[in-house]
mmCIF file of C-alpha atoms and ligand atoms in Angstrom:
data_model
loop_
_atom_site.group_PDB
_atom_site.id
_atom_site.type_symbol
_atom_site.label_atom_id
_atom_site.label_comp_id
_atom_site.label_asym_id
_atom_site.label_seq_id
_atom_site.Cartn_x
_atom_site.Cartn_y
_atom_site.Cartn_z
ATOM 1 C CA MET A 1 -10.991 13.020 -17.187
ATOM 2 C CA THR A 2 -12.702 10.400 -15.004
ATOM 3 C CA ILE A 3 -10.534 8.147 -12.849
ATOM 4 C CA ILE A 4 -11.770 5.082 -11.001
ATOM 5 C CA VAL A 5 -9.648 4.554 -7.885
ATOM 6 C CA THR A 6 -10.205 1.113 -6.381
ATOM 7 C CA GLY A 7 -9.308 0.567 -2.731
ATOM 8 C CA GLY A 8 -9.586 4.314 -2.124
ATOM 9 C CA ALA A 9 -10.885 3.892 1.418
ATOM 10 C CA GLY A 10 -7.596 2.258 2.439
ATOM 11 C CA PHE A 11 -4.263 3.799 3.375
ATOM 12 C CA ILE A 12 -2.537 4.658 0.096
ATOM 13 C CA GLY A 13 -5.714 4.871 -2.006
ATOM 14 C CA SER A 14 -7.219 7.555 0.247
ATOM 15 C CA ASN A 15 -3.994 9.556 0.226
ATOM 16 C CA PHE A 16 -3.981 9.235 -3.575
ATOM 17 C CA ILE A 17 -7.558 10.569 -3.793
ATOM 18 C CA PHE A 18 -6.608 13.588 -1.619
ATOM 19 C CA HIS A 19 -3.538 14.161 -3.761
ATOM 20 C CA MET A 20 -5.435 13.935 -7.068
ATOM 21 C CA MET A 21 -8.303 16.176 -5.956
ATOM 22 C CA LYS A 22 -5.764 18.811 -4.983
ATOM 23 C CA ALA A 23 -3.458 18.408 -7.974
ATOM 24 C CA HIS A 24 -6.232 18.016 -10.597
ATOM 25 C CA PRO A 25 -9.409 19.648 -9.246
ATOM 26 C CA GLU A 26 -11.034 19.381 -12.682
ATOM 27 C CA TYR A 27 -10.930 15.547 -12.685
ATOM 28 C CA ARG A 28 -13.821 13.335 -11.650
ATOM 29 C CA ILE A 29 -12.689 10.780 -9.070
ATOM 30 C CA VAL A 30 -14.791 7.678 -8.470
ATOM 31 C CA CYS A 31 -13.739 5.514 -5.541
ATOM 32 C CA LEU A 32 -14.748 1.855 -5.670
ATOM 33 C CA ASP A 33 -14.119 0.024 -2.411
ATOM 34 C CA LYS A 34 -15.557 -3.052 -0.692
ATOM 35 C CA LEU A 35 -14.897 -1.552 2.765
ATOM 36 C CA THR A 36 -13.186 -4.614 4.177
ATOM 37 C CA TYR A 37 -11.692 -4.414 7.682
ATOM 38 C CA ALA A 38 -8.971 -2.218 6.099
ATOM 39 C CA GLY A 39 -11.306 0.232 4.389
ATOM 40 C CA ASN A 40 -12.830 3.064 6.346
ATOM 41 C CA LEU A 41 -15.371 5.476 4.913
ATOM 42 C CA SER A 42 -14.640 8.034 7.637
ATOM 43 C CA THR A 43 -11.166 8.400 6.097
ATOM 44 C CA LEU A 44 -12.839 9.973 3.056
ATOM 45 C CA LYS A 45 -15.196 12.244 4.995
ATOM 46 C CA GLU A 46 -13.525 15.467 3.838
ATOM 47 C CA VAL A 47 -14.198 14.629 0.159
ATOM 48 C CA LEU A 48 -17.464 12.649 0.293
ATOM 49 C CA ASP A 49 -19.642 15.677 -0.452
ATOM 50 C CA LYS A 50 -17.306 17.341 -2.928
ATOM 51 C CA PRO A 51 -18.597 17.739 -6.486
ATOM 52 C CA GLY A 52 -16.447 15.624 -8.767
ATOM 53 C CA PHE A 53 -16.175 12.819 -6.216
ATOM 54 C CA ARG A 54 -18.276 9.682 -5.923
ATOM 55 C CA PHE A 55 -17.976 6.717 -3.565
ATOM 56 C CA VAL A 56 -19.303 3.294 -4.579
ATOM 57 C CA LYS A 57 -19.251 0.329 -2.208
ATOM 58 C CA ALA A 58 -18.485 -2.760 -4.293
ATOM 59 C CA ASP A 59 -16.150 -5.725 -4.586
ATOM 60 C CA ILE A 60 -13.692 -5.666 -7.502
ATOM 61 C CA CYS A 61 -14.402 -9.400 -7.906
ATOM 62 C CA ASN A 62 -18.099 -8.648 -8.571
ATOM 63 C CA ARG A 63 -18.176 -8.501 -12.361
ATOM 64 C CA GLU A 64 -21.748 -7.235 -12.561
ATOM 65 C CA ALA A 65 -21.121 -4.356 -10.154
ATOM 66 C CA VAL A 66 -17.852 -3.420 -11.848
ATOM 67 C CA TYR A 67 -19.369 -3.462 -15.351
ATOM 68 C CA ARG A 68 -22.341 -1.389 -14.112
ATOM 69 C CA LEU A 69 -19.964 1.232 -12.760
ATOM 70 C CA PHE A 70 -18.062 1.384 -16.061
ATOM 71 C CA GLU A 71 -21.352 1.823 -17.928
ATOM 72 C CA GLU A 72 -22.314 4.686 -15.614
ATOM 73 C CA GLU A 73 -18.971 6.463 -15.451
ATOM 74 C CA HIS A 74 -17.091 5.721 -18.721
ATOM 75 C CA PRO A 75 -13.732 6.058 -16.934
ATOM 76 C CA ASP A 76 -10.642 7.172 -18.809
ATOM 77 C CA VAL A 77 -8.220 5.743 -16.262
ATOM 78 C CA VAL A 78 -8.392 2.996 -13.628
ATOM 79 C CA VAL A 79 -5.886 2.915 -10.764
ATOM 80 C CA ASN A 80 -6.110 -0.337 -8.832
ATOM 81 C CA PHE A 81 -5.127 -0.079 -5.166
ATOM 82 C CA ALA A 82 -7.751 -2.588 -3.971
ATOM 83 C CA ALA A 83 -6.015 -5.529 -2.350
ATOM 84 C CA GLU A 84 -5.566 -7.603 0.717
ATOM 85 C CA SER A 85 -2.306 -6.017 1.796
ATOM 86 C CA HIS A 86 -1.061 -7.520 5.065
ATOM 87 C CA VAL A 87 1.581 -10.279 4.858
ATOM 88 C CA ASP A 88 0.776 -11.749 8.297
ATOM 89 C CA ARG A 89 -2.889 -12.191 7.390
ATOM 90 C CA SER A 90 -1.894 -13.934 4.142
ATOM 91 C CA ILE A 91 0.074 -16.456 6.195
ATOM 92 C CA GLU A 92 -3.040 -17.142 8.309
ATOM 93 C CA ASP A 93 -5.384 -17.495 5.303
ATOM 94 C CA PRO A 94 -4.173 -17.082 1.716
ATOM 95 C CA SER A 95 -7.524 -17.628 -0.029
ATOM 96 C CA VAL A 96 -8.968 -14.095 0.066
ATOM 97 C CA PHE A 97 -5.604 -12.783 -1.165
ATOM 98 C CA LEU A 98 -5.842 -14.909 -4.305
ATOM 99 C CA GLN A 99 -9.459 -13.899 -4.807
ATOM 100 C CA THR A 100 -9.096 -10.119 -4.467
ATOM 101 C CA ASN A 101 -5.539 -9.610 -5.655
ATOM 102 C CA ILE A 102 -5.642 -11.882 -8.709
ATOM 103 C CA ILE A 103 -9.277 -12.490 -9.690
ATOM 104 C CA GLY A 104 -10.278 -8.913 -8.810
ATOM 105 C CA THR A 105 -7.491 -7.563 -11.019
ATOM 106 C CA SER A 106 -8.677 -9.693 -13.938
ATOM 107 C CA VAL A 107 -12.295 -8.505 -13.530
ATOM 108 C CA LEU A 108 -11.157 -4.867 -13.581
ATOM 109 C CA MET A 109 -9.065 -5.430 -16.703
ATOM 110 C CA ASP A 110 -11.932 -7.277 -18.421
ATOM 111 C CA ALA A 111 -14.095 -4.211 -17.781
ATOM 112 C CA CYS A 112 -11.334 -2.000 -19.208
ATOM 113 C CA ARG A 113 -11.232 -4.144 -22.366
ATOM 114 C CA LYS A 114 -15.002 -4.199 -22.731
ATOM 115 C CA TYR A 115 -15.639 -0.492 -22.244
ATOM 116 C CA GLY A 116 -12.275 0.952 -23.335
ATOM 117 C CA ILE A 117 -9.912 3.083 -21.237
ATOM 118 C CA THR A 118 -6.769 5.078 -21.923
ATOM 119 C CA ARG A 119 -4.825 3.608 -18.996
ATOM 120 C CA TYR A 120 -5.071 0.780 -16.466
ATOM 121 C CA HIS A 121 -2.556 1.253 -13.669
ATOM 122 C CA GLN A 122 -1.711 -1.577 -11.291
ATOM 123 C CA VAL A 123 -0.362 -0.588 -7.869
ATOM 124 C CA SER A 124 2.103 -3.351 -7.092
ATOM 125 C CA THR A 125 4.861 -3.847 -4.573
ATOM 126 C CA ASP A 126 8.614 -4.421 -4.269
ATOM 127 C CA GLU A 127 7.731 -7.680 -2.471
ATOM 128 C CA VAL A 128 7.237 -9.369 -5.859
ATOM 129 C CA TYR A 129 11.048 -9.449 -6.174
ATOM 130 C CA GLY A 130 11.473 -11.495 -2.990
ATOM 131 C CA ASP A 131 14.258 -10.365 -0.691
ATOM 132 C CA LEU A 132 17.924 -9.394 -0.750
ATOM 133 C CA PRO A 133 20.627 -10.680 1.629
ATOM 134 C CA LEU A 134 21.516 -8.473 4.601
ATOM 135 C CA ASP A 135 25.245 -8.678 3.855
ATOM 136 C CA ARG A 136 25.033 -7.338 0.280
ATOM 137 C CA PRO A 137 24.170 -3.623 0.615
ATOM 138 C CA ASP A 138 25.329 -3.191 -2.992
ATOM 139 C CA LEU A 139 22.291 -5.095 -4.358
ATOM 140 C CA PHE A 140 18.989 -3.403 -5.288
ATOM 141 C CA PHE A 141 15.747 -4.410 -7.023
ATOM 142 C CA THR A 142 15.564 -3.112 -10.579
ATOM 143 C CA GLU A 143 12.641 -3.598 -12.979
ATOM 144 C CA GLU A 144 14.660 -6.471 -14.495
ATOM 145 C CA THR A 145 14.982 -8.388 -11.211
ATOM 146 C CA PRO A 146 13.135 -11.715 -11.610
ATOM 147 C CA LEU A 147 9.898 -12.210 -9.659
ATOM 148 C CA HIS A 148 10.669 -14.493 -6.720
ATOM 149 C CA THR A 149 8.047 -14.349 -4.004
ATOM 150 C CA SER A 150 8.014 -15.466 -0.381
ATOM 151 C CA SER A 151 4.495 -15.060 1.054
ATOM 152 C CA PRO A 152 0.987 -15.780 -0.214
ATOM 153 C CA TYR A 153 0.526 -11.988 -0.294
ATOM 154 C CA SER A 154 3.542 -11.317 -2.499
ATOM 155 C CA SER A 155 2.710 -14.309 -4.690
ATOM 156 C CA SER A 156 -0.789 -12.984 -5.272
ATOM 157 C CA LYS A 157 0.605 -9.555 -6.180
ATOM 158 C CA ALA A 158 3.141 -11.149 -8.552
ATOM 159 C CA GLY A 159 0.344 -13.220 -10.103
ATOM 160 C CA ALA A 160 -1.615 -10.032 -10.708
ATOM 161 C CA ASP A 161 1.440 -8.327 -12.256
ATOM 162 C CA LEU A 162 1.912 -11.233 -14.676
ATOM 163 C CA LEU A 163 -1.747 -11.036 -15.625
ATOM 164 C CA VAL A 164 -1.483 -7.274 -16.222
ATOM 165 C CA MET A 165 1.465 -7.766 -18.590
ATOM 166 C CA ALA A 166 -0.390 -10.621 -20.310
ATOM 167 C CA TYR A 167 -3.446 -8.403 -20.929
ATOM 168 C CA HIS A 168 -1.109 -5.834 -22.438
ATOM 169 C CA ARG A 169 0.603 -8.285 -24.772
ATOM 170 C CA THR A 170 -2.438 -10.384 -25.696
ATOM 171 C CA PHE A 171 -5.200 -7.779 -25.803
ATOM 172 C CA GLY A 172 -3.200 -4.584 -26.227
ATOM 173 C CA LEU A 173 -4.569 -3.144 -22.962
ATOM 174 C CA PRO A 174 -2.705 0.118 -22.186
ATOM 175 C CA VAL A 175 -1.247 -0.764 -18.789
ATOM 176 C CA THR A 176 1.440 0.445 -16.425
ATOM 177 C CA ILE A 177 2.658 -1.080 -13.157
ATOM 178 C CA SER A 178 4.369 0.595 -10.209
ATOM 179 C CA ARG A 179 6.268 -1.448 -7.618
ATOM 180 C CA CYS A 180 6.780 0.584 -4.496
ATOM 181 C CA SER A 181 8.647 0.016 -1.251
ATOM 182 C CA ASN A 182 7.112 0.264 2.261
ATOM 183 C CA ASN A 183 4.884 3.326 2.712
ATOM 184 C CA TYR A 184 4.219 5.232 5.915
ATOM 185 C CA GLY A 185 2.060 8.243 6.744
ATOM 186 C CA PRO A 186 -1.504 9.215 7.739
ATOM 187 C CA TYR A 187 -4.386 6.712 7.669
ATOM 188 C CA GLN A 188 -2.233 3.553 7.723
ATOM 189 C CA PHE A 189 -4.108 0.708 9.396
ATOM 190 C CA PRO A 190 -2.560 -0.040 12.810
ATOM 191 C CA GLU A 191 -1.719 -3.651 11.917
ATOM 192 C CA LYS A 192 1.374 -2.402 10.038
ATOM 193 C CA LEU A 193 4.719 -1.838 11.768
ATOM 194 C CA ILE A 194 4.822 1.947 12.216
ATOM 195 C CA PRO A 195 1.215 2.693 13.295
ATOM 196 C CA LEU A 196 1.112 -0.469 15.429
ATOM 197 C CA MET A 197 4.231 0.605 17.329
ATOM 198 C CA ILE A 198 2.893 4.169 17.754
ATOM 199 C CA ALA A 199 -0.448 2.907 19.099
ATOM 200 C CA ASN A 200 1.210 0.411 21.467
ATOM 201 C CA CYS A 201 3.743 2.991 22.684
ATOM 202 C CA LEU A 202 0.936 5.419 23.506
ATOM 203 C CA ALA A 203 -0.828 2.683 25.496
ATOM 204 C CA ASP A 204 2.451 1.591 27.187
ATOM 205 C CA LYS A 205 1.913 -1.861 25.697
ATOM 206 C CA PRO A 206 4.732 -4.247 24.628
ATOM 207 C CA LEU A 207 6.232 -3.504 21.209
ATOM 208 C CA PRO A 208 6.336 -6.867 19.380
ATOM 209 C CA VAL A 209 9.476 -6.947 17.224
ATOM 210 C CA TYR A 210 9.703 -10.070 15.062
ATOM 211 C CA GLY A 211 12.951 -11.970 15.715
ATOM 212 C CA GLU A 212 15.951 -9.742 16.292
ATOM 213 C CA GLY A 213 14.424 -6.859 14.344
ATOM 214 C CA LEU A 214 17.331 -6.841 11.892
ATOM 215 C CA ASN A 215 15.167 -7.083 8.755
ATOM 216 C CA VAL A 216 15.470 -4.046 6.520
ATOM 217 C CA ARG A 217 12.682 -2.142 4.765
ATOM 218 C CA ASP A 218 12.989 0.841 2.389
ATOM 219 C CA TRP A 219 10.527 3.460 3.726
ATOM 220 C CA LEU A 220 8.760 6.038 1.561
ATOM 221 C CA TYR A 221 6.324 8.742 2.673
ATOM 222 C CA VAL A 222 2.911 7.983 1.180
ATOM 223 C CA GLU A 223 2.551 11.363 -0.575
ATOM 224 C CA ASP A 224 5.756 10.657 -2.535
ATOM 225 C CA HIS A 225 4.226 7.370 -3.726
ATOM 226 C CA CYS A 226 1.027 9.181 -4.748
ATOM 227 C CA ARG A 227 2.996 11.735 -6.774
ATOM 228 C CA ALA A 228 4.827 8.906 -8.518
ATOM 229 C CA ILE A 229 1.557 7.239 -9.574
ATOM 230 C CA ASP A 230 0.136 10.580 -10.742
ATOM 231 C CA LEU A 231 3.232 10.992 -12.925
ATOM 232 C CA ILE A 232 3.118 7.434 -14.275
ATOM 233 C CA ILE A 233 -0.537 7.589 -15.349
ATOM 234 C CA HIS A 234 0.128 10.863 -17.186
ATOM 235 C CA GLU A 235 3.637 10.415 -18.553
ATOM 236 C CA GLY A 236 4.633 6.791 -18.001
ATOM 237 C CA HIS A 237 5.054 4.561 -21.029
ATOM 238 C CA VAL A 238 2.424 1.929 -21.729
ATOM 239 C CA GLY A 239 3.571 -1.630 -21.012
ATOM 240 C CA GLU A 240 6.260 -0.460 -18.574
ATOM 241 C CA VAL A 241 7.007 -1.238 -14.930
ATOM 242 C CA TYR A 242 8.329 1.535 -12.651
ATOM 243 C CA ASN A 243 10.030 0.840 -9.323
ATOM 244 C CA VAL A 244 9.292 3.499 -6.689
ATOM 245 C CA GLY A 245 11.505 3.969 -3.626
ATOM 246 C CA GLY A 246 13.623 6.572 -1.923
ATOM 247 C CA HIS A 247 16.860 4.802 -0.842
ATOM 248 C CA ASN A 248 15.750 4.971 2.761
ATOM 249 C CA GLU A 249 16.630 1.586 4.197
ATOM 250 C CA MET A 250 16.188 1.022 7.906
ATOM 251 C CA ARG A 251 16.238 -1.962 10.278
ATOM 252 C CA ASN A 252 12.943 -2.629 12.051
ATOM 253 C CA ILE A 253 14.562 -2.376 15.478
ATOM 254 C CA ASP A 254 15.890 1.106 14.665
ATOM 255 C CA ILE A 255 12.436 2.268 13.550
ATOM 256 C CA VAL A 256 10.907 1.016 16.792
ATOM 257 C CA LYS A 257 13.623 2.662 18.914
ATOM 258 C CA LEU A 258 13.086 5.916 17.029
ATOM 259 C CA ILE A 259 9.336 5.808 17.755
ATOM 260 C CA CYS A 260 10.092 5.188 21.463
ATOM 261 C CA ALA A 261 12.435 8.175 21.498
ATOM 262 C CA GLU A 262 9.960 10.465 19.707
ATOM 263 C CA LEU A 263 7.213 9.527 22.175
ATOM 264 C CA SER A 264 9.556 9.572 25.221
ATOM 265 C CA LYS A 265 8.780 5.931 25.986
ATOM 266 C CA PRO A 266 11.327 3.441 27.379
ATOM 267 C CA GLU A 267 12.943 0.914 25.040
ATOM 268 C CA SER A 268 12.120 -1.680 27.695
ATOM 269 C CA LEU A 269 8.684 -1.857 26.042
ATOM 270 C CA ILE A 270 10.371 -3.677 23.129
ATOM 271 C CA THR A 271 9.573 -7.402 23.210
ATOM 272 C CA HIS A 272 11.200 -9.779 20.760
ATOM 273 C CA VAL A 273 8.587 -12.264 19.559
ATOM 274 C CA THR A 274 8.608 -15.321 17.276
ATOM 275 C CA ASP A 275 9.637 -14.364 13.769
ATOM 276 C CA ARG A 276 7.240 -14.134 10.801
ATOM 277 C CA LYS A 277 7.272 -17.350 8.721
ATOM 278 C CA GLY A 278 9.299 -16.899 5.522
ATOM 279 C CA HIS A 279 10.254 -13.389 6.696
ATOM 280 C CA ASP A 280 11.892 -11.400 3.876
ATOM 281 C CA LEU A 281 15.285 -10.073 4.999
ATOM 282 C CA ARG A 282 15.799 -6.881 3.041
ATOM 283 C CA TYR A 283 13.951 -4.820 0.453
ATOM 284 C CA ALA A 284 15.796 -2.095 -1.448
ATOM 285 C CA ILE A 285 14.545 -0.337 -4.563
ATOM 286 C CA ASP A 286 16.654 1.116 -7.338
ATOM 287 C CA PRO A 287 14.466 4.037 -8.522
ATOM 288 C CA ALA A 288 16.795 5.069 -11.388
ATOM 289 C CA LYS A 289 14.187 4.397 -14.110
ATOM 290 C CA ILE A 290 11.397 6.594 -12.724
ATOM 291 C CA HIS A 291 13.961 9.246 -11.840
ATOM 292 C CA GLY A 292 15.610 9.196 -15.287
ATOM 293 C CA GLU A 293 12.470 8.818 -17.439
ATOM 294 C CA LEU A 294 9.903 10.820 -15.483
ATOM 295 C CA GLY A 295 12.027 13.030 -13.204
ATOM 296 C CA TRP A 296 10.441 11.688 -10.002
ATOM 297 C CA VAL A 297 12.352 12.113 -6.745
ATOM 298 C CA PRO A 298 11.055 11.680 -3.195
ATOM 299 C CA GLU A 299 10.485 14.992 -1.430
ATOM 300 C CA MET A 300 9.953 13.939 2.202
ATOM 301 C CA LYS A 301 13.019 13.179 4.310
ATOM 302 C CA PHE A 302 12.431 10.258 6.681
ATOM 303 C CA GLN A 303 13.300 12.239 9.830
ATOM 304 C CA ASP A 304 10.602 14.794 8.918
ATOM 305 C CA GLY A 305 8.078 12.237 7.615
ATOM 306 C CA ILE A 306 8.199 10.068 10.721
ATOM 307 C CA LYS A 307 7.693 13.125 12.994
ATOM 308 C CA LYS A 308 4.766 14.235 10.824
ATOM 309 C CA THR A 309 3.297 10.731 10.947
ATOM 310 C CA ILE A 310 3.619 10.395 14.722
ATOM 311 C CA ASP A 311 2.078 13.831 15.072
ATOM 312 C CA TRP A 312 -0.818 12.770 12.823
ATOM 313 C CA TYR A 313 -1.535 9.716 15.007
ATOM 314 C CA LEU A 314 -1.394 11.930 18.103
ATOM 315 C CA THR A 315 -3.900 14.376 16.656
ATOM 316 C CA HIS A 316 -6.200 11.769 15.063
ATOM 317 C CA ARG A 317 -6.695 9.404 17.956
ATOM 318 C CA ASP A 318 -10.424 9.181 17.190
ATOM 319 C CA TRP A 319 -9.622 7.609 13.779
ATOM 320 C CA TRP A 320 -7.421 4.769 15.029
ATOM 321 C CA GLU A 321 -8.841 4.290 18.533
ATOM 322 C CA GLU A 322 -12.180 3.494 16.917
ATOM 323 C CA ILE A 323 -10.452 0.892 14.709
ATOM 324 C CA ILE A 324 -8.545 -0.830 17.497
ATOM 325 C CA SER A 325 -11.582 -0.969 19.775
ATOM 326 C CA GLY A 326 -13.478 -3.453 17.562
ATOM 327 C CA GLU A 327 -12.570 -6.768 15.920
ATOM 328 C CA TYR A 328 -8.944 -5.605 15.851
ATOM 329 C CA GLN A 329 -8.698 -6.851 19.468
ATOM 330 C CA ASP A 330 -9.493 -10.423 18.313
ATOM 331 C CA TYR A 331 -6.968 -10.068 15.499
ATOM 332 C CA TYR A 332 -4.323 -8.822 17.948
ATOM 333 C CA GLN A 333 -4.960 -11.652 20.379
ATOM 334 C CA LYS A 334 -4.783 -14.235 17.579
ATOM 335 C CA MET A 335 -1.568 -12.843 16.085
ATOM 336 C CA TYR A 336 0.320 -11.808 19.191
ATOM 337 C CA GLY A 337 -1.390 -13.623 22.103
ATOM 338 C CA ASN A 338 0.918 -16.660 22.185
ATOM 339 C CA ARG A 339 3.811 -15.360 20.154
HETATM 340 P P1 LIG B 401 -4.971 -1.192 2.686
HETATM 341 O O1 LIG B 401 -5.092 -2.589 3.194
HETATM 342 O O2 LIG B 401 -4.784 -0.066 3.647
HETATM 343 O O3 LIG B 401 -6.270 -0.840 1.812
HETATM 344 C C1 LIG B 401 -6.828 -1.737 0.897
HETATM 345 C C2 LIG B 401 -8.186 -1.170 0.454
HETATM 346 O O4 LIG B 401 -8.722 -2.057 -0.535
HETATM 347 C C3 LIG B 401 -9.213 -1.077 1.578
HETATM 348 O O5 LIG B 401 -9.906 0.138 1.501
HETATM 349 C C4 LIG B 401 -10.143 -2.248 1.298
HETATM 350 O O6 LIG B 401 -11.477 -2.042 1.745
HETATM 351 C C5 LIG B 401 -10.081 -2.330 -0.215
HETATM 352 N N1 LIG B 401 -10.408 -3.666 -0.720
HETATM 353 C C6 LIG B 401 -9.912 -4.857 -0.301
HETATM 354 N N2 LIG B 401 -10.469 -5.867 -0.991
HETATM 355 C C7 LIG B 401 -11.311 -5.293 -1.889
HETATM 356 C C8 LIG B 401 -12.156 -5.817 -2.895
HETATM 357 N N3 LIG B 401 -12.263 -7.135 -3.110
HETATM 358 N N4 LIG B 401 -12.877 -4.951 -3.639
HETATM 359 C C9 LIG B 401 -12.807 -3.613 -3.429
HETATM 360 N N5 LIG B 401 -12.034 -3.066 -2.479
HETATM 361 C C10 LIG B 401 -11.282 -3.898 -1.720
HETATM 362 O O7 LIG B 401 -3.800 -1.247 1.623
HETATM 363 P P2 LIG B 401 -2.658 -0.160 1.288
HETATM 364 O O8 LIG B 401 -1.545 -0.318 2.222
HETATM 365 O O9 LIG B 401 -3.288 1.157 1.086
HETATM 366 O O10 LIG B 401 -2.160 -0.732 -0.128
HETATM 367 C C11 LIG B 401 -2.808 -0.334 -1.322
HETATM 368 C C12 LIG B 401 -2.127 -1.023 -2.491
HETATM 369 O O11 LIG B 401 -0.764 -0.670 -2.529
HETATM 370 C C13 LIG B 401 -2.168 -2.549 -2.419
HETATM 371 O O12 LIG B 401 -2.389 -3.040 -3.713
HETATM 372 C C14 LIG B 401 -0.790 -2.920 -1.926
HETATM 373 O O13 LIG B 401 -0.428 -4.195 -2.408
HETATM 374 C C15 LIG B 401 0.052 -1.833 -2.537
HETATM 375 N N6 LIG B 401 1.284 -1.465 -1.814
HETATM 376 C C16 LIG B 401 1.238 -1.163 -0.477
HETATM 377 C C17 LIG B 401 2.407 -0.740 0.160
HETATM 378 C C18 LIG B 401 2.410 -0.364 1.625
HETATM 379 O O14 LIG B 401 3.463 -0.146 2.195
HETATM 380 N N7 LIG B 401 1.276 -0.279 2.297
HETATM 381 C C19 LIG B 401 3.592 -0.638 -0.558
HETATM 382 C C20 LIG B 401 3.597 -0.958 -1.917
HETATM 383 C C21 LIG B 401 2.434 -1.360 -2.534
HETATM 384 O O1 LIG B 402 7.293 -3.480 0.702
HETATM 385 C C1 LIG B 402 5.988 -3.141 0.416
HETATM 386 C C2 LIG B 402 5.053 -3.879 1.359
HETATM 387 O O2 LIG B 402 5.205 -3.276 2.635
HETATM 388 C C3 LIG B 402 3.594 -3.820 0.898
HETATM 389 O O3 LIG B 402 3.468 -4.522 -0.308
HETATM 390 C C4 LIG B 402 2.676 -4.442 1.955
HETATM 391 O O4 LIG B 402 1.316 -4.267 1.571
HETATM 392 C C5 LIG B 402 2.915 -3.738 3.278
HETATM 393 O O5 LIG B 402 2.125 -4.344 4.283
HETATM 394 C C6 LIG B 402 4.392 -3.799 3.658
HETATM 395 O O6 LIG B 402 4.777 -5.166 3.958
HETATM 396 P P1 LIG B 402 5.739 -5.512 5.208
HETATM 397 O O7 LIG B 402 5.516 -6.918 5.571
HETATM 398 O O8 LIG B 402 7.128 -5.064 4.945
HETATM 399 O O9 LIG B 402 5.102 -4.488 6.315
HETATM 400 P P2 LIG B 402 4.760 -4.672 7.865
HETATM 401 O O10 LIG B 402 4.406 -3.317 8.361
HETATM 402 O O11 LIG B 402 3.798 -5.780 8.091
HETATM 403 O O12 LIG B 402 6.142 -5.107 8.481
HETATM 404 C C7 LIG B 402 7.306 -4.310 8.324
HETATM 405 C C8 LIG B 402 8.450 -5.040 9.007
HETATM 406 O O13 LIG B 402 8.222 -5.017 10.420
HETATM 407 C C9 LIG B 402 8.561 -6.509 8.634
HETATM 408 O O14 LIG B 402 9.931 -6.869 8.565
HETATM 409 C C10 LIG B 402 7.884 -7.239 9.773
HETATM 410 C C11 LIG B 402 8.155 -6.355 10.968
HETATM 411 N N1 LIG B 402 7.103 -6.328 12.011
HETATM 412 C C12 LIG B 402 5.825 -6.083 11.632
HETATM 413 C C13 LIG B 402 4.799 -6.044 12.565
HETATM 414 C C14 LIG B 402 3.370 -5.784 12.147
HETATM 415 C C15 LIG B 402 7.424 -6.530 13.333
HETATM 416 O O15 LIG B 402 8.602 -6.744 13.687
HETATM 417 N N2 LIG B 402 6.419 -6.509 14.262
HETATM 418 C C16 LIG B 402 5.119 -6.294 13.933
HETATM 419 O O16 LIG B 402 4.242 -6.316 14.830
#
């Protein structure tokens, strides 16, 4: 079995490659990644020389490069993680989000149609459902919840999802989609809430909480997400969407306070800054379908996962200090300088 993993030099894609190489050592894994600011080849250093693994630097929007790779590798399965993934950046400049997240998805699926595959899996997000009110803890996103997006990022992901279902219906492409909640764990780029707060805490820098910090996210350890995708590509039903989440809702402010406590830093570092435009209030996944149909349950408890994650950032300072020493400083100044 040959699997093309796009976006495998990013956070979840790299964790998925590690998971698959451990769980299925007989598979050939081909990582296709453009190495944008969010992709880091050093993340993959432990597998780069392994037999059965190949890295190819290419853009999923580049039809010629994608077709060439399909001709060389004859993949059985494609798992598409490649995306522009940060909401704040999509508010600054939506265009690259539409290009990669929508056009790139269509190029990949065209290659799948042309060369034939047994499964195309689209890694999507719970953000396609929009948000839920804070005062209705009884409401959850199911696979039937209508798409109702808030940001250019989530709109581009919803656009891609619609296209994936259209390729299934119109061309009979064997597709599946997973829509997961917020991930955390090793190798997450320090623009996202948890690694950003860890890095700032360690540098005794202000911790920029948007608004009051009352927005709720449903956190899942990245390895649990990877196991879910592994299960879906093997046992999931073609044409189906699977929501992935672990009923682990937390307010942003509580996450930040927890990180302060774990690192023995004062909560006085917390600085409330201007809210994100169009900020989604609450995400909450109902994972009953993947649990009932495929038997998936999350294994990592949040209190253990967050300790493990903080510990990983403490012991892998070289990985993220290198990242935040470069153009990240300009990004940080632009996003947080006058907030
Ligand atoms: P990430 O930003 O850490 O990584 C994205 C990767 O895609 C990078 O390696 C980047 O170089 C690559 N990439 C970007 N544009 C590309 C292009 N045009 N061609 C080839 N490669 C390209 O993202 P992530 O957090 O790992 O998210 C991966 C996927 O999972 C995304 O599709 C995202 O929408 C989805 N998702 C993320 C979360 C989360 O909490 N992070 C939750 C649910 C779903
Ligand atoms: O729900 C899945 C989504 O989770 C994925 O589709 C996205 O790719 C991923 O980036 C993530 O989106 P969020 O916008 O929820 O994640 P982020 O880490 O950017 O923010 C989490 C919450 O923390 C959100 O309510 C905004 C807030 N926040 C974020 C940052 C970066 C802050 O208060 N301060 C910050 O500096």
